[in-house]
Amino acid sequence: MNKEEQLAALQTYFSLMSMNGGMRVFCAAQQAGIFNALGNGATTPAAVAQACGLKGRPVKLLLDGLCGLKVVEQKDGAYVPAPVMGFLSGAYNDLGGKYWDHLPAYLKSGVPMARMDNLAESEKQYRAQVMALDWMMRPSAEVAAAMLGIGRKMKGLNILDVGAGSGVWSLTFLKNDPTSIATALDWPSVLEIARASAGKLGLADRFKILPGNYHEVTLPAESFDLVILGNVTHIETEMRNKSLFGKLHAALKPGGKIVIFDVFGSQEKGVLEAALYALGLALRTERGEVHPMDRLQSLLSEVGFRNAVGRPIEVTPHTMGMLLADK
Ligand SMILES: C[S@@+](CC[C@H](N)C(=O)[O-])C[C@H]1O[C@@H](n2cnc3c(N)ncnc32)[C@H](O)[C@@H]1O
């Protein structure tokens, strides 16, 4: 090893130690009720220790570790929850812990712990998940709207958002172009969430819903200018993606476009995130798969799309990309 390689190896060692230690600190704090105590107004190590029935000095050391992790902040000598704690609530407060706990069993059996892509479970699973996807994807949706020129180059669109979830992609596009309208296609109870989101954003009058299974629902022919498939291709097999692409091709007006947003793993900053995403997907779906962009490009061209071009969406989480093609 030369000096540079030695330093890089040392850096990797320290990163691993920090990842491991950081997660232990976070989990210990959660189990001990530290975040609840902070949320209830305890601001000193002594007050947190008393609220949780713990010792003062270890709590002080733990709080400093949490500050290093940026989940707690110090303001005027007081320890307070950092903004990220707003995301760490509900199903996401364990940072996917229950999926990762299943990893040793998955390695032996190849059997996932959940089947989010199974038709019988899909609606219930996604009803619980799509609002989290909403805040995760919002910056990506804003950047994508700018990349596509929504409200500038692309205006007055009739948009179909397939597997819309919270509607994060289409609602962001509507916000950027007051002359576009959108139809969200998803399971009925998921669409209630999207509709509420449209209402909150003052976009309800331009946002329609189409409840049903996107493989089965009848779509009007040659009606849409833009079809969005956001985070859908990875829950479908190649064959099912191809048949969905064909169906969406028929629903687009001549000259219309399809845009696919998904994890494409092409950004240096998101290499670990994309690999963990693919593994996490395998832990919670039966057939979920992060499809390489060039495979999706081929499938698009096989059903008649042209000029399929992929680009990274360079914003956190740095895993997302968009694939745009013309009818
Ligand atoms: C991973 S989520 C993506 C949601 C949203 N597009 C986003 O990017 O945040 C996949 C969405 O597809 C919906 N979905 C999955 N299978 C479906 C099907 N066969 N028919 C209709 N919707 C389906 C789920 O309910 C969920 O809202």
XYZ file of C-alpha atoms and ligand atoms in Angstrom:
354
model
C 0.000 0.000 0.000
C 1.336 3.431 -0.799
C 0.752 6.346 1.551
C -2.382 7.512 -0.239
C -3.958 4.038 -0.169
C -3.068 3.701 3.503
C -4.816 6.980 4.307
C -7.875 5.969 2.283
C -8.026 2.625 4.158
C -7.746 4.463 7.478
C -10.537 6.800 6.410
C -12.717 3.789 5.553
C -11.930 2.234 8.936
C -12.993 5.388 10.767
C -16.138 5.697 8.639
C -17.122 2.134 9.532
C -16.444 2.728 13.225
C -18.526 5.902 13.114
C -21.414 4.227 11.269
C -21.484 1.393 13.772
C -21.019 3.588 16.847
C -23.477 6.167 15.536
C -26.216 3.599 15.059
C -25.575 2.108 18.518
C -25.822 5.567 20.061
C -29.028 6.338 18.156
C -30.685 3.015 19.060
C -29.625 3.213 22.718
C -31.027 6.753 22.940
C -34.289 5.647 21.395
C -34.661 2.610 23.637
C -33.878 4.683 26.738
C -36.536 7.277 25.855
C -34.024 10.126 25.406
C -35.851 11.560 22.365
C -39.171 11.563 24.219
C -37.541 13.335 27.168
C -36.038 15.977 24.877
C -39.379 16.352 23.091
C -41.071 16.855 26.458
C -38.790 19.760 27.277
C -35.848 18.252 29.205
C -32.834 20.277 28.016
C -29.931 19.369 30.285
C -28.185 16.018 30.779
C -29.376 16.007 34.397
C -33.012 16.630 33.415
C -32.877 13.998 30.628
C -31.221 11.511 32.992
C -33.885 12.101 35.623
C -36.759 11.773 33.119
C -35.354 8.468 31.833
C -34.084 7.038 35.139
C -30.467 7.096 33.929
C -27.093 8.367 35.188
C -26.092 11.941 34.372
C -22.553 11.466 33.022
C -23.377 8.675 30.537
C -26.369 10.712 29.336
C -24.137 13.776 28.783
C -21.722 11.650 26.706
C -24.617 10.155 24.757
C -26.153 13.587 24.084
C -22.817 14.801 22.709
C -22.734 11.747 20.425
C -26.269 12.564 19.255
C -25.101 16.119 18.520
C -22.318 14.632 16.383
C -24.962 12.618 14.547
C -26.947 15.856 14.013
C -30.109 14.434 15.574
C -29.728 16.700 18.610
C -28.476 20.287 18.685
C -27.060 22.517 21.389
C -28.651 25.953 21.555
C -27.562 28.382 24.279
C -26.364 25.443 26.383
C -29.651 23.535 25.988
C -29.911 20.176 24.189
C -32.840 20.223 21.739
C -34.077 17.855 18.999
C -32.615 18.745 15.567
C -34.916 19.254 12.523
C -34.265 15.684 11.271
C -36.295 14.399 14.241
C -39.373 15.590 12.335
C -38.680 12.809 9.799
C -37.890 10.185 12.411
C -41.443 9.563 13.494
C -44.064 6.899 12.787
C -42.914 3.900 10.761
C -39.542 5.536 10.056
C -38.368 6.098 13.626
C -36.409 2.833 13.563
C -34.569 3.753 10.335
C -35.784 0.545 8.690
C -34.508 -1.503 11.658
C -37.110 -4.206 11.330
C -36.136 -4.879 7.713
C -32.455 -4.998 8.528
C -33.109 -7.366 11.446
C -34.397 -9.798 8.843
C -31.165 -9.674 6.808
C -29.429 -12.747 8.357
C -32.562 -14.841 7.734
C -32.901 -13.440 4.207
C -29.313 -14.398 3.402
C -30.089 -18.013 4.261
C -33.607 -18.311 2.868
C -33.868 -15.654 0.173
C -37.357 -15.010 1.567
C -38.296 -11.346 2.171
C -39.950 -10.252 5.409
C -42.707 -8.298 3.627
C -44.343 -8.463 0.215
C -45.111 -4.866 -0.590
C -45.427 -5.768 -4.277
C -47.934 -8.546 -3.599
C -51.371 -7.517 -4.880
C -53.092 -8.574 -1.652
C -50.728 -6.499 0.522
C -49.798 -3.596 -1.743
C -52.590 -1.160 -0.856
C -52.228 -1.576 2.920
C -48.429 -1.361 2.803
C -48.304 1.726 0.595
C -51.105 3.502 2.452
C -48.732 3.468 5.422
C -45.669 4.471 3.423
C -46.503 7.074 0.814
C -46.465 10.153 3.057
C -42.865 9.350 4.014
C -42.041 8.948 0.312
C -43.575 12.382 -0.159
C -40.969 14.211 1.936
C -38.187 11.940 0.720
C -38.954 12.671 -2.932
C -40.006 16.332 -2.735
C -36.552 17.838 -3.472
C -36.089 15.333 -6.325
C -39.500 16.303 -7.728
C -38.607 20.002 -7.577
C -35.283 19.402 -9.348
C -36.994 17.160 -11.927
C -39.601 19.867 -12.633
C -36.782 22.336 -13.298
C -34.878 19.813 -15.478
C -37.991 19.166 -17.571
C -38.825 22.872 -17.806
C -42.291 22.418 -16.301
C -44.043 25.796 -16.483
C -41.558 27.012 -19.137
C -40.821 24.553 -21.973
C -43.585 22.174 -20.908
C -46.917 23.848 -20.129
C -50.641 23.184 -20.315
C -50.089 19.455 -19.886
C -52.605 16.714 -19.282
C -50.564 14.524 -16.912
C -51.180 10.917 -15.856
C -49.331 9.953 -12.640
C -49.232 6.141 -12.483
C -48.722 4.606 -9.013
C -48.976 8.190 -7.818
C -48.710 7.552 -4.075
C -48.955 10.936 -2.346
C -48.875 12.576 -5.790
C -45.489 14.089 -5.026
C -44.340 14.185 -8.677
C -47.533 15.373 -10.370
C -48.479 17.840 -7.610
C -45.003 19.392 -7.806
C -45.469 19.734 -11.564
C -48.910 21.336 -11.090
C -47.390 23.762 -8.596
C -44.806 24.738 -11.221
C -47.355 25.131 -14.020
C -50.788 26.602 -13.236
C -52.005 25.577 -16.708
C -51.469 21.807 -16.307
C -53.920 19.244 -14.946
C -53.206 15.776 -13.558
C -54.886 12.423 -13.005
C -53.456 10.193 -10.282
C -53.817 6.422 -10.710
C -53.346 4.242 -7.614
C -55.267 2.107 -5.104
C -58.396 3.853 -3.718
C -57.197 4.407 -0.142
C -53.770 5.630 -1.291
C -55.522 8.159 -3.519
C -57.335 9.580 -0.490
C -53.890 10.596 0.797
C -52.984 12.143 -2.565
C -56.272 14.012 -2.676
C -55.734 15.425 0.813
C -52.241 16.500 -0.233
C -53.655 18.256 -3.337
C -56.181 20.024 -1.118
C -53.474 21.252 1.267
C -51.476 22.618 -1.665
C -54.552 24.384 -3.100
C -54.377 22.190 -6.241
C -57.523 20.070 -5.787
C -59.370 21.648 -8.741
C -56.655 20.505 -11.182
C -56.080 17.072 -9.623
C -58.313 14.108 -10.535
C -58.081 10.550 -9.265
C -58.436 7.229 -11.055
C -58.631 4.371 -8.535
C -57.641 0.839 -9.551
C -54.919 -1.585 -10.534
C -52.717 0.144 -13.112
C -52.263 -3.134 -14.992
C -56.012 -3.516 -15.385
C -57.669 -0.104 -15.416
C -58.849 1.079 -18.835
C -57.113 4.261 -19.946
C -58.488 6.606 -22.581
C -56.537 6.339 -25.851
C -54.189 9.159 -26.943
C -55.245 11.481 -24.116
C -52.195 12.481 -22.087
C -49.218 14.741 -22.823
C -47.051 13.343 -20.042
C -47.140 10.052 -18.156
C -45.198 9.819 -14.892
C -43.997 6.525 -13.419
C -42.378 7.468 -10.107
C -40.742 4.676 -8.108
C -42.911 2.103 -9.840
C -40.565 0.254 -12.204
C -38.624 -1.208 -9.249
C -41.722 -2.954 -7.887
C -42.442 -4.591 -11.228
C -40.703 -7.339 -13.208
C -39.269 -6.629 -16.650
C -42.233 -8.329 -18.315
C -44.810 -6.384 -16.328
C -42.935 -3.128 -16.890
C -42.929 -3.802 -20.594
C -46.661 -4.466 -20.691
C -47.307 -1.321 -18.579
C -45.104 0.758 -20.916
C -47.125 -0.526 -23.878
C -50.393 0.421 -22.214
C -49.085 3.901 -21.335
C -47.783 4.373 -24.887
C -51.351 3.892 -26.140
C -52.697 6.425 -23.601
C -50.266 9.150 -24.711
C -51.120 11.660 -27.406
C -48.829 11.501 -30.464
C -45.707 13.437 -29.436
C -46.444 12.833 -25.740
C -43.739 11.793 -23.286
C -43.193 9.224 -20.572
C -40.951 10.060 -17.638
C -39.693 7.366 -15.274
C -38.264 8.364 -11.910
C -36.427 5.634 -10.092
C -33.245 4.588 -8.326
C -30.604 4.336 -11.030
C -27.530 4.491 -8.817
C -25.426 6.537 -11.209
C -24.271 9.238 -8.767
C -20.957 8.956 -6.946
C -22.482 10.529 -3.809
C -25.215 7.881 -3.672
C -23.291 4.639 -4.296
C -23.825 3.214 -0.796
C -27.407 4.517 -0.628
C -28.287 2.874 -3.958
C -26.747 -0.477 -2.939
C -28.572 -0.405 0.412
C -31.762 0.548 -1.394
C -31.531 -2.493 -3.682
C -30.930 -4.769 -0.696
C -33.727 -3.164 1.347
C -36.065 -3.619 -1.620
C -35.222 -7.328 -1.730
C -36.036 -7.550 1.995
C -39.525 -6.112 1.564
C -40.722 -7.327 -1.851
C -41.097 -10.657 -3.639
C -40.021 -9.539 -7.095
C -38.806 -5.980 -6.553
C -35.680 -5.137 -8.494
C -33.751 -1.989 -9.292
C -33.684 -2.264 -13.089
C -30.630 -0.875 -14.867
C -31.460 2.184 -16.929
C -30.328 0.584 -20.204
C -32.749 -2.346 -19.683
C -35.648 0.056 -19.216
C -34.489 1.987 -22.294
C -34.634 -1.237 -24.322
C -38.083 -2.111 -22.981
C -39.339 1.378 -23.853
C -38.072 1.106 -27.405
C -39.542 -2.401 -27.775
C -43.045 -0.957 -27.223
C -42.511 1.991 -29.566
C -41.002 4.805 -27.486
C -38.159 6.804 -29.064
C -35.230 8.914 -27.870
C -35.103 7.455 -24.329
C -32.586 9.569 -22.431
C -31.542 9.121 -18.801
C -30.191 11.786 -16.461
C -29.311 11.790 -12.758
C -31.367 13.936 -10.371
C -28.554 15.553 -8.458
C -30.071 16.201 -5.079
C -30.470 14.233 -1.838
C -30.771 11.205 -1.678
C -28.509 11.167 -4.778
C -29.971 7.829 -5.854
C -32.670 9.054 -8.200
C -32.573 9.487 -11.929
C -35.064 10.231 -14.638
C -35.600 8.475 -17.932
C -37.527 10.497 -20.502
C -38.832 9.122 -23.794
C -41.081 10.298 -26.634
C -44.060 8.557 -28.140
C -43.114 3.029 -4.344
S -44.680 3.805 -4.373
C -44.348 5.254 -5.323
C -45.303 6.373 -5.024
C -44.970 7.700 -5.741
N -45.049 7.555 -7.175
C -43.607 8.184 -5.302
O -42.655 8.147 -6.107
O -43.495 8.628 -4.138
C -45.552 2.791 -5.546
C -47.012 3.207 -5.673
O -47.640 2.364 -6.623
C -48.883 1.925 -6.096
N -49.171 0.623 -6.707
C -48.426 -0.507 -6.611
N -48.966 -1.485 -7.354
C -50.072 -0.946 -7.928
C -51.047 -1.452 -8.842
N -50.964 -2.712 -9.321
N -52.031 -0.629 -9.228
C -52.126 0.648 -8.751
N -51.221 1.180 -7.917
C -50.215 0.384 -7.502
C -48.689 1.870 -4.614
O -49.919 1.942 -3.912
C -47.795 3.063 -4.373
O -48.519 4.227 -4.118
